[in-house]
Amino acid sequence: FHYVFIGGTVFALFAGVYYWFPKVTGRKMDERLGLYHFLIGFASYNAAFWPMHAL
């Protein structure tokens, strides 16, 4: 339950920020930092919720 809903909500919010930030401000975000943010967030999310899923 938490594995799907929290991940879907949090990653959707981040996706919205990365999509709308350049449109609102007119400045592009660094794609490399966005990739690092995704990888660290994905790894942290799985480290936090995978043990709960495995039980």
PDB file of N, CA and C in Angstrom:
ATOM      1  N   PHE A   1       0.823  -1.197   0.000  1.00  0.00           N
ATOM      2  CA  PHE A   1       0.000   0.000   0.000  1.00  0.00           C
ATOM      3  C   PHE A   1       0.868   1.262   0.000  1.00  0.00           C
ATOM      4  N   HIS A   2       1.729   1.397   1.023  1.00  0.00           N
ATOM      5  CA  HIS A   2       2.576   2.577   1.112  1.00  0.00           C
ATOM      6  C   HIS A   2       3.596   2.618  -0.019  1.00  0.00           C
ATOM      7  N   TYR A   3       4.029   1.455  -0.432  1.00  0.00           N
ATOM      8  CA  TYR A   3       5.058   1.373  -1.470  1.00  0.00           C
ATOM      9  C   TYR A   3       4.570   2.013  -2.767  1.00  0.00           C
ATOM     10  N   VAL A   4       3.304   1.841  -3.072  1.00  0.00           N
ATOM     11  CA  VAL A   4       2.753   2.376  -4.318  1.00  0.00           C
ATOM     12  C   VAL A   4       2.283   3.814  -4.148  1.00  0.00           C
ATOM     13  N   PHE A   5       1.519   4.086  -3.110  1.00  0.00           N
ATOM     14  CA  PHE A   5       0.887   5.398  -2.996  1.00  0.00           C
ATOM     15  C   PHE A   5       1.862   6.507  -2.616  1.00  0.00           C
ATOM     16  N   ILE A   6       2.758   6.243  -1.696  1.00  0.00           N
ATOM     17  CA  ILE A   6       3.721   7.286  -1.330  1.00  0.00           C
ATOM     18  C   ILE A   6       4.694   7.533  -2.477  1.00  0.00           C
ATOM     19  N   GLY A   7       5.188   6.456  -3.081  1.00  0.00           N
ATOM     20  CA  GLY A   7       6.108   6.616  -4.206  1.00  0.00           C
ATOM     21  C   GLY A   7       5.460   7.326  -5.375  1.00  0.00           C
ATOM     22  N   GLY A   8       4.240   6.953  -5.693  1.00  0.00           N
ATOM     23  CA  GLY A   8       3.535   7.600  -6.796  1.00  0.00           C
ATOM     24  C   GLY A   8       3.293   9.074  -6.543  1.00  0.00           C
ATOM     25  N   THR A   9       2.932   9.417  -5.322  1.00  0.00           N
ATOM     26  CA  THR A   9       2.663  10.807  -4.985  1.00  0.00           C
ATOM     27  C   THR A   9       3.933  11.647  -4.987  1.00  0.00           C
ATOM     28  N   VAL A  10       4.958  11.163  -4.320  1.00  0.00           N
ATOM     29  CA  VAL A  10       6.197  11.937  -4.201  1.00  0.00           C
ATOM     30  C   VAL A  10       6.876  12.104  -5.554  1.00  0.00           C
ATOM     31  N   PHE A  11       6.987  11.026  -6.313  1.00  0.00           N
ATOM     32  CA  PHE A  11       7.653  11.134  -7.607  1.00  0.00           C
ATOM     33  C   PHE A  11       6.813  11.936  -8.599  1.00  0.00           C
ATOM     34  N   ALA A  12       5.502  11.921  -8.473  1.00  0.00           N
ATOM     35  CA  ALA A  12       4.661  12.762  -9.329  1.00  0.00           C
ATOM     36  C   ALA A  12       4.847  14.243  -8.988  1.00  0.00           C
ATOM     37  N   LEU A  13       4.977  14.563  -7.712  1.00  0.00           N
ATOM     38  CA  LEU A  13       5.235  15.954  -7.325  1.00  0.00           C
ATOM     39  C   LEU A  13       6.585  16.435  -7.861  1.00  0.00           C
ATOM     40  N   PHE A  14       7.602  15.606  -7.738  1.00  0.00           N
ATOM     41  CA  PHE A  14       8.912  15.974  -8.278  1.00  0.00           C
ATOM     42  C   PHE A  14       8.857  16.126  -9.795  1.00  0.00           C
ATOM     43  N   ALA A  15       8.136  15.244 -10.460  1.00  0.00           N
ATOM     44  CA  ALA A  15       8.014  15.341 -11.914  1.00  0.00           C
ATOM     45  C   ALA A  15       7.318  16.643 -12.303  1.00  0.00           C
ATOM     46  N   GLY A  16       6.299  17.033 -11.543  1.00  0.00           N
ATOM     47  CA  GLY A  16       5.614  18.290 -11.807  1.00  0.00           C
ATOM     48  C   GLY A  16       6.526  19.491 -11.647  1.00  0.00           C
ATOM     49  N   VAL A  17       7.347  19.465 -10.605  1.00  0.00           N
ATOM     50  CA  VAL A  17       8.291  20.568 -10.395  1.00  0.00           C
ATOM     51  C   VAL A  17       9.299  20.624 -11.533  1.00  0.00           C
ATOM     52  N   TYR A  18       9.842  19.494 -11.918  1.00  0.00           N
ATOM     53  CA  TYR A  18      10.835  19.487 -12.999  1.00  0.00           C
ATOM     54  C   TYR A  18      10.210  19.851 -14.345  1.00  0.00           C
ATOM     55  N   TYR A  19       8.929  19.613 -14.519  1.00  0.00           N
ATOM     56  CA  TYR A  19       8.266  19.973 -15.776  1.00  0.00           C
ATOM     57  C   TYR A  19       7.899  21.457 -15.797  1.00  0.00           C
ATOM     58  N   TRP A  20       7.314  21.958 -14.702  1.00  0.00           N
ATOM     59  CA  TRP A  20       6.780  23.309 -14.703  1.00  0.00           C
ATOM     60  C   TRP A  20       7.791  24.392 -14.363  1.00  0.00           C
ATOM     61  N   PHE A  21       8.878  24.075 -13.661  1.00  0.00           N
ATOM     62  CA  PHE A  21       9.849  25.099 -13.269  1.00  0.00           C
ATOM     63  C   PHE A  21      10.384  25.889 -14.464  1.00  0.00           C
ATOM     64  N   PRO A  22      10.832  25.227 -15.539  1.00  0.00           N
ATOM     65  CA  PRO A  22      11.318  26.017 -16.688  1.00  0.00           C
ATOM     66  C   PRO A  22      10.219  26.834 -17.364  1.00  0.00           C
ATOM     67  N   LYS A  23       9.002  26.345 -17.360  1.00  0.00           N
ATOM     68  CA  LYS A  23       7.907  27.074 -18.007  1.00  0.00           C
ATOM     69  C   LYS A  23       7.520  28.319 -17.209  1.00  0.00           C
ATOM     70  N   VAL A  24       7.600  28.241 -15.885  1.00  0.00           N
ATOM     71  CA  VAL A  24       7.209  29.364 -15.038  1.00  0.00           C
ATOM     72  C   VAL A  24       8.326  30.398 -14.935  1.00  0.00           C
ATOM     73  N   THR A  25       9.561  29.942 -14.739  1.00  0.00           N
ATOM     74  CA  THR A  25      10.665  30.872 -14.496  1.00  0.00           C
ATOM     75  C   THR A  25      11.426  31.255 -15.756  1.00  0.00           C
ATOM     76  N   GLY A  26      11.352  30.437 -16.801  1.00  0.00           N
ATOM     77  CA  GLY A  26      12.115  30.708 -18.012  1.00  0.00           C
ATOM     78  C   GLY A  26      13.563  30.254 -17.936  1.00  0.00           C
ATOM     79  N   ARG A  27      13.946  29.633 -16.837  1.00  0.00           N
ATOM     80  CA  ARG A  27      15.315  29.124 -16.677  1.00  0.00           C
ATOM     81  C   ARG A  27      15.296  27.610 -16.738  1.00  0.00           C
ATOM     82  N   LYS A  28      16.290  27.043 -17.404  1.00  0.00           N
ATOM     83  CA  LYS A  28      16.374  25.590 -17.490  1.00  0.00           C
ATOM     84  C   LYS A  28      17.066  25.049 -16.245  1.00  0.00           C
ATOM     85  N   MET A  29      16.645  23.862 -15.834  1.00  0.00           N
ATOM     86  CA  MET A  29      17.289  23.199 -14.708  1.00  0.00           C
ATOM     87  C   MET A  29      18.401  22.299 -15.239  1.00  0.00           C
ATOM     88  N   ASP A  30      19.396  22.047 -14.411  1.00  0.00           N
ATOM     89  CA  ASP A  30      20.513  21.194 -14.802  1.00  0.00           C
ATOM     90  C   ASP A  30      20.035  19.746 -14.868  1.00  0.00           C
ATOM     91  N   GLU A  31      20.150  19.149 -16.040  1.00  0.00           N
ATOM     92  CA  GLU A  31      19.649  17.785 -16.239  1.00  0.00           C
ATOM     93  C   GLU A  31      20.445  16.767 -15.430  1.00  0.00           C
ATOM     94  N   ARG A  32      21.722  17.005 -15.257  1.00  0.00           N
ATOM     95  CA  ARG A  32      22.563  16.080 -14.485  1.00  0.00           C
ATOM     96  C   ARG A  32      22.136  16.061 -13.018  1.00  0.00           C
ATOM     97  N   LEU A  33      21.851  17.241 -12.450  1.00  0.00           N
ATOM     98  CA  LEU A  33      21.392  17.289 -11.066  1.00  0.00           C
ATOM     99  C   LEU A  33      20.018  16.645 -10.921  1.00  0.00           C
ATOM    100  N   GLY A  34      19.180  16.786 -11.926  1.00  0.00           N
ATOM    101  CA  GLY A  34      17.884  16.120 -11.900  1.00  0.00           C
ATOM    102  C   GLY A  34      18.020  14.614 -11.905  1.00  0.00           C
ATOM    103  N   LEU A  35      18.978  14.111 -12.678  1.00  0.00           N
ATOM    104  CA  LEU A  35      19.228  12.671 -12.699  1.00  0.00           C
ATOM    105  C   LEU A  35      19.744  12.194 -11.352  1.00  0.00           C
ATOM    106  N   TYR A  36      20.680  12.945 -10.750  1.00  0.00           N
ATOM    107  CA  TYR A  36      21.176  12.586  -9.419  1.00  0.00           C
ATOM    108  C   TYR A  36      20.047  12.597  -8.398  1.00  0.00           C
ATOM    109  N   HIS A  37      19.186  13.596  -8.482  1.00  0.00           N
ATOM    110  CA  HIS A  37      18.058  13.691  -7.564  1.00  0.00           C
ATOM    111  C   HIS A  37      17.150  12.475  -7.689  1.00  0.00           C
ATOM    112  N   PHE A  38      16.885  12.065  -8.918  1.00  0.00           N
ATOM    113  CA  PHE A  38      16.049  10.889  -9.130  1.00  0.00           C
ATOM    114  C   PHE A  38      16.715   9.633  -8.583  1.00  0.00           C
ATOM    115  N   LEU A  39      17.989   9.435  -8.894  1.00  0.00           N
ATOM    116  CA  LEU A  39      18.673   8.216  -8.461  1.00  0.00           C
ATOM    117  C   LEU A  39      18.776   8.125  -6.943  1.00  0.00           C
ATOM    118  N   ILE A  40      19.120   9.221  -6.292  1.00  0.00           N
ATOM    119  CA  ILE A  40      19.211   9.214  -4.830  1.00  0.00           C
ATOM    120  C   ILE A  40      17.833   9.033  -4.212  1.00  0.00           C
ATOM    121  N   GLY A  41      16.822   9.708  -4.758  1.00  0.00           N
ATOM    122  CA  GLY A  41      15.462   9.554  -4.242  1.00  0.00           C
ATOM    123  C   GLY A  41      14.924   8.149  -4.436  1.00  0.00           C
ATOM    124  N   PHE A  42      15.184   7.569  -5.595  1.00  0.00           N
ATOM    125  CA  PHE A  42      14.712   6.214  -5.881  1.00  0.00           C
ATOM    126  C   PHE A  42      15.383   5.197  -4.966  1.00  0.00           C
ATOM    127  N   ALA A  43      16.694   5.331  -4.785  1.00  0.00           N
ATOM    128  CA  ALA A  43      17.418   4.409  -3.909  1.00  0.00           C
ATOM    129  C   ALA A  43      16.977   4.569  -2.456  1.00  0.00           C
ATOM    130  N   SER A  44      16.795   5.797  -2.004  1.00  0.00           N
ATOM    131  CA  SER A  44      16.359   6.035  -0.626  1.00  0.00           C
ATOM    132  C   SER A  44      14.948   5.522  -0.394  1.00  0.00           C
ATOM    133  N   TYR A  45      14.086   5.756  -1.365  1.00  0.00           N
ATOM    134  CA  TYR A  45      12.707   5.282  -1.253  1.00  0.00           C
ATOM    135  C   TYR A  45      12.662   3.761  -1.140  1.00  0.00           C
ATOM    136  N   ASN A  46      13.416   3.078  -1.982  1.00  0.00           N
ATOM    137  CA  ASN A  46      13.434   1.621  -1.928  1.00  0.00           C
ATOM    138  C   ASN A  46      14.092   1.113  -0.656  1.00  0.00           C
ATOM    139  N   ALA A  47      15.115   1.796  -0.169  1.00  0.00           N
ATOM    140  CA  ALA A  47      15.757   1.386   1.083  1.00  0.00           C
ATOM    141  C   ALA A  47      14.808   1.541   2.262  1.00  0.00           C
ATOM    142  N   ALA A  48      13.928   2.532   2.208  1.00  0.00           N
ATOM    143  CA  ALA A  48      12.998   2.752   3.309  1.00  0.00           C
ATOM    144  C   ALA A  48      11.804   1.804   3.258  1.00  0.00           C
ATOM    145  N   PHE A  49      11.276   1.530   2.082  1.00  0.00           N
ATOM    146  CA  PHE A  49      10.025   0.793   1.993  1.00  0.00           C
ATOM    147  C   PHE A  49      10.161  -0.656   1.562  1.00  0.00           C
ATOM    148  N   TRP A  50      11.282  -1.064   1.001  1.00  0.00           N
ATOM    149  CA  TRP A  50      11.418  -2.460   0.592  1.00  0.00           C
ATOM    150  C   TRP A  50      11.357  -3.414   1.782  1.00  0.00           C
ATOM    151  N   PRO A  51      11.995  -3.117   2.923  1.00  0.00           N
ATOM    152  CA  PRO A  51      11.851  -4.038   4.064  1.00  0.00           C
ATOM    153  C   PRO A  51      10.402  -4.199   4.510  1.00  0.00           C
ATOM    154  N   MET A  52       9.612  -3.149   4.459  1.00  0.00           N
ATOM    155  CA  MET A  52       8.197  -3.262   4.821  1.00  0.00           C
ATOM    156  C   MET A  52       7.453  -4.133   3.819  1.00  0.00           C
ATOM    157  N   HIS A  53       7.813  -4.001   2.553  1.00  0.00           N
ATOM    158  CA  HIS A  53       7.169  -4.793   1.508  1.00  0.00           C
ATOM    159  C   HIS A  53       7.549  -6.265   1.637  1.00  0.00           C
ATOM    160  N   ALA A  54       8.780  -6.530   2.020  1.00  0.00           N
ATOM    161  CA  ALA A  54       9.268  -7.905   2.117  1.00  0.00           C
ATOM    162  C   ALA A  54       8.674  -8.641   3.314  1.00  0.00           C
ATOM    163  N   LEU A  55       8.272  -7.915   4.337  1.00  0.00           N
ATOM    164  CA  LEU A  55       7.678  -8.577   5.503  1.00  0.00           C
ATOM    165  C   LEU A  55       6.307  -9.038   5.139  1.00  0.00           C
TER     166      LEU A  55
END
